[in-house]
Coordinates of C-alpha atoms and ligand atoms in Angstrom, one line a residue:
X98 CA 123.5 -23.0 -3.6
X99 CA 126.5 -20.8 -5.3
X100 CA 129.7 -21.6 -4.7
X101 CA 132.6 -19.1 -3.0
X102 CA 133.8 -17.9 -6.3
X103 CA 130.5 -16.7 -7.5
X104 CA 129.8 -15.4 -3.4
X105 CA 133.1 -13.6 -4.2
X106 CA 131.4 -12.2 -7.3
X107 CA 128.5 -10.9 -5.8
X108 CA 130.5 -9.8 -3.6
X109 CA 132.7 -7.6 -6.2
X110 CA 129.4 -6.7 -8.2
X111 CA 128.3 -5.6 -4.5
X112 CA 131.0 -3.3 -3.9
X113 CA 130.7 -1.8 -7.8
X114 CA 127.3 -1.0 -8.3
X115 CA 126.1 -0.8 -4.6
X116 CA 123.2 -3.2 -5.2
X117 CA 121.9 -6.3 -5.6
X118 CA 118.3 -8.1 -5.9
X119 CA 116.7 -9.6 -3.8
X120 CA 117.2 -13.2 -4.7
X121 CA 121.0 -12.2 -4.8
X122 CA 120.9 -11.2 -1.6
X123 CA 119.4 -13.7 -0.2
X124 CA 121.6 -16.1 -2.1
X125 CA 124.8 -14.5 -0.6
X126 CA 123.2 -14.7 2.9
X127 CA 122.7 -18.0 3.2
X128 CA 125.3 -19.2 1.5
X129 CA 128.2 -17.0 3.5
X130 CA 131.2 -19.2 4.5
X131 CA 134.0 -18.3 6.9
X132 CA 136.2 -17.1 3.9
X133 CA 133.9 -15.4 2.2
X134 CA 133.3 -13.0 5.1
X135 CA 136.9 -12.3 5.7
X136 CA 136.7 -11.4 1.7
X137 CA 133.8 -9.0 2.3
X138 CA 135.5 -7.5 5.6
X139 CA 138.6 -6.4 3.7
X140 CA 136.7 -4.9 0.9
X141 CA 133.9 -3.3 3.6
X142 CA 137.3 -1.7 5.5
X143 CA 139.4 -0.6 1.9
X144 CA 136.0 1.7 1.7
X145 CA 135.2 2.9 5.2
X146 CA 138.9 3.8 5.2
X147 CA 139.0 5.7 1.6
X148 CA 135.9 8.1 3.3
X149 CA 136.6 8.0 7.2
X150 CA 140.2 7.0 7.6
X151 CA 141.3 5.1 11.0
X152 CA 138.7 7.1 12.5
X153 CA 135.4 5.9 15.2
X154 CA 133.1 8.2 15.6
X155 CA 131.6 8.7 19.3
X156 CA 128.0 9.5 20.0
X157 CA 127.0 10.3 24.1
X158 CA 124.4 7.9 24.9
X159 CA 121.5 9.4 27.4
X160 CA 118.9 7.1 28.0
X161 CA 116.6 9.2 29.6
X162 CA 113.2 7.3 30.0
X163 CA 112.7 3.7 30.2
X164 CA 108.8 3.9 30.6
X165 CA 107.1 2.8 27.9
X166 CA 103.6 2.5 25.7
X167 CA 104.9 0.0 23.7
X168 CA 104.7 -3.8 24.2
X169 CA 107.3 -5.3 21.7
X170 CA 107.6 -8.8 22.4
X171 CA 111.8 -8.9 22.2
X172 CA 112.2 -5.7 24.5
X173 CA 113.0 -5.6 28.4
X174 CA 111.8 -2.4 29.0
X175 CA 108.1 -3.2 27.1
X176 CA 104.8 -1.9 29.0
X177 CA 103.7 -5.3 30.3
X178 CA 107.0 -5.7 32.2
X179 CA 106.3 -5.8 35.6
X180 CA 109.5 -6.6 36.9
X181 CA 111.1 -3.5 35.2
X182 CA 112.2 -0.6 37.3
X183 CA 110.8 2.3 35.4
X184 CA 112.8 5.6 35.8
X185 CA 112.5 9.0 34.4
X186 CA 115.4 11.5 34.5
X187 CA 114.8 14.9 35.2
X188 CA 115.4 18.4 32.6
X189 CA 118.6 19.1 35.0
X190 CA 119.7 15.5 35.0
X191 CA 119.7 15.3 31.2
X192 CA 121.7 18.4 30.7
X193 CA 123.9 17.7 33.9
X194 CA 124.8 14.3 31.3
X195 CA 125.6 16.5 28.2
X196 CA 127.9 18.6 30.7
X197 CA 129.7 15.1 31.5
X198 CA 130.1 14.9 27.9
X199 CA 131.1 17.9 26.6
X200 CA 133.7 17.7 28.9
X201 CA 135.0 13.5 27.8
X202 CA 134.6 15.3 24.3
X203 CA 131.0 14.3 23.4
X204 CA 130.3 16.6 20.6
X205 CA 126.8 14.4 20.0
X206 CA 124.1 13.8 22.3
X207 CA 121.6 11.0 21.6
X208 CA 118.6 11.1 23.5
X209 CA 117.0 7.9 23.7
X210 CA 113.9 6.8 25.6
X211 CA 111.1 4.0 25.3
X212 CA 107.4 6.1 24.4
X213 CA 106.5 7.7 27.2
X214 CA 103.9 10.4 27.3
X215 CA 105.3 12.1 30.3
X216 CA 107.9 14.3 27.8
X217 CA 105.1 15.9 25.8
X218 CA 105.7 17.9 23.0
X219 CA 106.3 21.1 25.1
X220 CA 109.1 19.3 28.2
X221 CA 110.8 17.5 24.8
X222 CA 110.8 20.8 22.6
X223 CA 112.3 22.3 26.3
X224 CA 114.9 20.3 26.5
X225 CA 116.4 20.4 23.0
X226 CA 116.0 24.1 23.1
X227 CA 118.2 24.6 26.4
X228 CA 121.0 21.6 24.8
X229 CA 120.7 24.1 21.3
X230 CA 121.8 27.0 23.7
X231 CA 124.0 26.1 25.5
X232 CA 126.5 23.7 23.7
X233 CA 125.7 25.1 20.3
X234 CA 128.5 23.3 18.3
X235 CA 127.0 20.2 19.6
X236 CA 125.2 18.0 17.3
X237 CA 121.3 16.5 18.9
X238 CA 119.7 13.6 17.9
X239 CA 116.7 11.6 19.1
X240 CA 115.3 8.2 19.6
X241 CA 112.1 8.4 20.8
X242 CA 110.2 6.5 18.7
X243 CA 107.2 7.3 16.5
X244 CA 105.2 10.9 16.8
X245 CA 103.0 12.8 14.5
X246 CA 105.0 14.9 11.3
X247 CA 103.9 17.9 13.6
X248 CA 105.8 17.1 16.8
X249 CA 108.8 15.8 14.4
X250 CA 109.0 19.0 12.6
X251 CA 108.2 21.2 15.7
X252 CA 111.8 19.3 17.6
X253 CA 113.6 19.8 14.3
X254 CA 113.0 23.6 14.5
X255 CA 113.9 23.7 18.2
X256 CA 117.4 22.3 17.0
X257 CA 117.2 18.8 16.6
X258 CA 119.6 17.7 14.2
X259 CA 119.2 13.8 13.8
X260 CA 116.7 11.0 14.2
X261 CA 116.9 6.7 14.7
X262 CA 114.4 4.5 14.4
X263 CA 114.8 1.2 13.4
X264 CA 112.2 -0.3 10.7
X265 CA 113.0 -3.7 12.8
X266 CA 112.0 -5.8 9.6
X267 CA 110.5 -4.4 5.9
X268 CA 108.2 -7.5 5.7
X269 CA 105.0 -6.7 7.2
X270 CA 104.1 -10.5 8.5
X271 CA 107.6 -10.8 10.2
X272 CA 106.9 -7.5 11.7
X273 CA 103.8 -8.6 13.1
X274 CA 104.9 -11.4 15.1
X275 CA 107.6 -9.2 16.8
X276 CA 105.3 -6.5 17.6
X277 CA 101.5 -6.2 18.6
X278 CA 98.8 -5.2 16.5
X279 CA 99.3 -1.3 17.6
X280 CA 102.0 -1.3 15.9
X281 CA 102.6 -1.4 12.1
X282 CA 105.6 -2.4 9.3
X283 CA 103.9 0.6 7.3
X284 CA 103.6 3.3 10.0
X285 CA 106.7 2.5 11.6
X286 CA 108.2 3.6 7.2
X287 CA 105.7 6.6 7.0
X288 CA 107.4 7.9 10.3
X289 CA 110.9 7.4 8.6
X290 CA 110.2 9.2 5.5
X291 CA 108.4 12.3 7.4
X292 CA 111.9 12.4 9.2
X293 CA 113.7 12.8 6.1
X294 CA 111.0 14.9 4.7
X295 CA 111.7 17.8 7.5
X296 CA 115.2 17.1 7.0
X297 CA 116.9 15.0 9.7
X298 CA 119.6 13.0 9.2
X299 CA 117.8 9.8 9.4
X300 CA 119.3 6.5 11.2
X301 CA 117.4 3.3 10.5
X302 CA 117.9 -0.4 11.5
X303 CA 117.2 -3.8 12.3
X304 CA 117.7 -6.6 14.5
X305 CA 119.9 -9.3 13.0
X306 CA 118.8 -12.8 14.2
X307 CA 115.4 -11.9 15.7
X308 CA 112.7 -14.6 15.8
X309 CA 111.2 -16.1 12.9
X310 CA 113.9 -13.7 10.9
X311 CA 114.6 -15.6 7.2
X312 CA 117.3 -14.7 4.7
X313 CA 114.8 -13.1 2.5
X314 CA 113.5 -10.9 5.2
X315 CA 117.6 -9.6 5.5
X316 CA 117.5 -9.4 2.0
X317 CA 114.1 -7.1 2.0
X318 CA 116.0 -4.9 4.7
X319 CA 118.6 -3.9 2.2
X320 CA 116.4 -3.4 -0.3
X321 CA 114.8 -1.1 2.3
X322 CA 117.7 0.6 3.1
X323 CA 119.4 0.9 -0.3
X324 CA 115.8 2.9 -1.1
X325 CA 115.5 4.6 2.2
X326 CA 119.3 6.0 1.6
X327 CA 119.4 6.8 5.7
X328 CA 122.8 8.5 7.2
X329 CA 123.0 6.0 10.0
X330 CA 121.7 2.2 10.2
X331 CA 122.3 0.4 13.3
X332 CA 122.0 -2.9 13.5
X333 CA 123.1 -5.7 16.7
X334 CA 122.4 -9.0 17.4
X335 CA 118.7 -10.1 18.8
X336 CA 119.7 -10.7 22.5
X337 CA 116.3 -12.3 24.6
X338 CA 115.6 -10.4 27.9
X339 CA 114.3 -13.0 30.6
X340 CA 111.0 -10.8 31.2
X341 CA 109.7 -10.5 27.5
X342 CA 107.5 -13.4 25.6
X343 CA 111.0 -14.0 23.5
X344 CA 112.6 -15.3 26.8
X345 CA 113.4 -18.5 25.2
X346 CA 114.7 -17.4 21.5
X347 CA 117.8 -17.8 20.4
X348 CA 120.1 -15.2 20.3
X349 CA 121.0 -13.9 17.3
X350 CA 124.8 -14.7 16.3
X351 CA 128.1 -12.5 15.7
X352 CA 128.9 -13.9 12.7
X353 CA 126.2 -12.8 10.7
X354 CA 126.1 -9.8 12.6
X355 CA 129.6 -8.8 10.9
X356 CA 128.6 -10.5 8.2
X357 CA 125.3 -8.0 7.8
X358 CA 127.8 -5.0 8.8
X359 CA 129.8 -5.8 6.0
X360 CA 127.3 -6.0 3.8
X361 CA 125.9 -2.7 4.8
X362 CA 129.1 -1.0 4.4
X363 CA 129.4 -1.8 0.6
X364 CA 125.5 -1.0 -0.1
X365 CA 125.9 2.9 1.5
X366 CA 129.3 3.4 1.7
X367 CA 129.8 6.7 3.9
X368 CA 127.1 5.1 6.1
X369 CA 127.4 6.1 9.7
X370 CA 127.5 2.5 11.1
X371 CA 127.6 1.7 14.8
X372 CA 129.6 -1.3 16.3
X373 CA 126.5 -1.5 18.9
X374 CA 126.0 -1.9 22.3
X375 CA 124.2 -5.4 21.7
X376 CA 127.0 -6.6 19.4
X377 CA 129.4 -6.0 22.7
X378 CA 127.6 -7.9 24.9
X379 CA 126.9 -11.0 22.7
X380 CA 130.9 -10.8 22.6
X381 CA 134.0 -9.7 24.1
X382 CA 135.6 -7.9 21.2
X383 CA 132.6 -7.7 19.4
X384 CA 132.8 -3.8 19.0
X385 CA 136.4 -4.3 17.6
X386 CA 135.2 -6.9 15.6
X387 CA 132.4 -5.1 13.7
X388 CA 134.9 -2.1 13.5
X389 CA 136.7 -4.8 11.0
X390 CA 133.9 -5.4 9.4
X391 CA 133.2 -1.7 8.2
X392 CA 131.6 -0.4 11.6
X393 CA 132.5 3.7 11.9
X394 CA 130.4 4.7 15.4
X395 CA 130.2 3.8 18.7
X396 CA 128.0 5.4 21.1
X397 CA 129.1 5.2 24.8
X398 CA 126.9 5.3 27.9
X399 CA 126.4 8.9 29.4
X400 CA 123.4 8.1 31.5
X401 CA 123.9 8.7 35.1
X402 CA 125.4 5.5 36.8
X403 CA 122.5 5.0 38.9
X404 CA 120.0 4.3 35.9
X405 CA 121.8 1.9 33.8
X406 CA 120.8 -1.1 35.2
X407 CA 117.3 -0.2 34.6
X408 CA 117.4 0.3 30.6
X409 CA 117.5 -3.3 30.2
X410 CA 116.0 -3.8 26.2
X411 CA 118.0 -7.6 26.9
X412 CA 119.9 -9.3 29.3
X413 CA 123.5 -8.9 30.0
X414 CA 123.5 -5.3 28.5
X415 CA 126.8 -4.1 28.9
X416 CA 126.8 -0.3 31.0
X417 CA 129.7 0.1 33.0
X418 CA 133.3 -0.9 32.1
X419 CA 134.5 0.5 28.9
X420 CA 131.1 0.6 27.3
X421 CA 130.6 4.0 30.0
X422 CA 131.5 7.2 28.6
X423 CA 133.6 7.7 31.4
X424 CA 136.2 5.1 30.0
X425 CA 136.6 6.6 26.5
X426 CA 140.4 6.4 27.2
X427 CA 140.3 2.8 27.5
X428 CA 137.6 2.4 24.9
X429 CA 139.9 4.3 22.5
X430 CA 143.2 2.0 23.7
X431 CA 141.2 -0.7 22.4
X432 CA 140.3 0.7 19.3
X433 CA 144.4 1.5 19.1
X434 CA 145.3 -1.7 19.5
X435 CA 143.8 -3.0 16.3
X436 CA 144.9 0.0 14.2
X437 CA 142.3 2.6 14.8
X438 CA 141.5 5.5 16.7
X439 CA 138.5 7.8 18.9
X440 CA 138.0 10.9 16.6
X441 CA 137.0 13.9 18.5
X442 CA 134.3 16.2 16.2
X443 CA 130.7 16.2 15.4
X444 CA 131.7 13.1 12.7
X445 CA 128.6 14.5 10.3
X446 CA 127.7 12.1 7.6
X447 CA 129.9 12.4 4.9
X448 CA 126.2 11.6 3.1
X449 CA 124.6 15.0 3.5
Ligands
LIG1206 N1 117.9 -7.5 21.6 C1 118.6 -6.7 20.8 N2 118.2 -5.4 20.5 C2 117.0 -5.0 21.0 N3 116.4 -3.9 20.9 C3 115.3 -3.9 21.7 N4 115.2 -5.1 22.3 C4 116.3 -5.8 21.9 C5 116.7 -7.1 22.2 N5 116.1 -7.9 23.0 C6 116.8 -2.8 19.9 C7 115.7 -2.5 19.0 C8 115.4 -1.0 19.2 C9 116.7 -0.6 19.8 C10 116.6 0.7 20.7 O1 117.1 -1.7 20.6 O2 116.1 -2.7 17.6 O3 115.1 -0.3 18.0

């Protein structure tokens, strides 16, 4: 146990030297309190607004495949889900979307799809191309899981600028019972650092609140992260999808959602840190929330309407309303009325 003045003085030390251990962390986890956050969500915003201002980054969501090779046990859109209505959009479909948002003011497109073998090397390297020419102040980034250094390095030369992948969890056991053998704690970290190898800007993250998740395995996260240095890290709540093995889970909370965001914030300052798509649906204002706690993105829908439904990865995912790109105006009113504001650019890391 430590008490709230020596939380607060983590908390401080935190915030001065950008690190802790891993007992410290751990400690300062599990030992949060109600005040204590709002301590560390007024430091975590005196920083994001020294470096980004009042200012949320926008990113144009395209979630262009939701077939997948993968069987994670948390996701809705896993291989062995039967009941999941698998789509695929088309070349033309995917730039028809980055038309939509060039013209709501999407100056990023993030292509993001479960594993699936259909977009080989040569329709992916295609597509990025053909984005790369024709919206060239436009910034590209993928999330499409893990691929050889080769087909990394070949998309990075076609003009893609950025990469996420979350490491999900740093300890290998935990990993393990979220994922099936196939899939590794290890591999999922060699495919992180051949991304910053070539040279993207790297996004990385983790599920706050997914099963079997202890403080220690948070605390190995940041560890993770402090030593990974990424330009991104997205993290959201766990939310259970009815159709998945973690049906009957609990959901992972808001609190220590913004809590973790907070957190974050002081460990990598000019992070790039989304207020997610998950954190939304587990709450109202959750987006406005985690903007308080040190949040700088947010990454709208620009799939075409007809899709959405279908890229479940949980249940209740939010895709129309304000969450759709089409709404920014509304998103942005929302951001206004707790003092901050939609920032129209590329929003590069301030990192690189
Ligand atoms: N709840 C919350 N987040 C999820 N993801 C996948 N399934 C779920 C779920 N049930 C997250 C994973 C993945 C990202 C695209 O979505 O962390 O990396």
């Amino acid at each position: 146990m430590i008490s709230e003045k020596e939380g607060r003085a983590l908390i401080d030390r935190l915030a001065q030297t950008r690190t802790l251990t891993r007992s410290e962390w751990t400690q300062l986890i599990e030992n949060r309190t109600p005040a204590l956050a709002d301590y560390l969500f007024r430091r975590a915003r005196e920083i994001r607004i020294r470096y980004y201002g009042k200012e949320i980054y926008i990113r144009g969501l395209i979630e262009f495949t939701n077939y997948c090779r993968n069987d994670c046990y948390y996701c809705g859109i896993r291989k062995s889900n039967r009941s999941a209505v698998r789509y695929r959009l088309t070349k033309k479909q995917i730039l028809s979307c980055c038309e939509t948002g060039y013209r709501l003011g999407f100056r990023t497109f993030v292509l993001q799809g479960g594993e699936d073998a259909w977009f080989t090397d040569e329709r992916m390297l295609g597509i990025i191309s053909e984005i790369r020419r024709r919206w060239p102040d436009c910034a590209v980034t993928l999330s499409i899981g893990e691929l050889s250094y080769e087909s990394y390095r070949k998309f990075f030369e076609a003009g893609a600028d950025r990469y996420l992948l979350r490491h999900e969890t740093y300890d290998a056991s935990h990993y393990a019972r979220l994922h099936p053998e196939s899939l590794s704690a290890r591999h999922r970290r060699k495919c992180l650092l051949d991304l910053k190898e070539i040279g993207y800007q790297t996004g990385t993250g983790f599920m706050v609140g997914s099963p079997y998740q202890t403080a220690e395995n948070l605390a190995d996260d940041m560890l993770f992260i402090k030593k990974l240095n990424p330009q991104m890290v997205g993290i959201g709540p766990f939310i259970p999808h009815h159709d998945t093995p973690f049906a009957d889970q609990p959901a992972g909370t808001l609190e220590l959602t913004l809590f973790m965001l907070g957190l974050i914030r002081l460990l990598l300052p000019k992070v790039l840190l989304p207020a997610t798509t998950a954190l939304g649906t587990i709450a109202e204002d959750g987006r406005e929330k985690g903007i308080l706690a040190g949040a700088n993105v947010v990454m709208p829908n620009l799939s075409p309407e007809q899709v959405r439904k279908n890229y479940m990865l949980y249940d209740n995912k939010l895709c129309t309303g304000d969450e759709a790109a089409e709404s920014l105006k509304k998103l942005d009113a929302r951001f206004r009325h707790i003092g901050y504001h939609i920032a129209v650019s590329r929003g590069d890391s301030l990192n690189t």
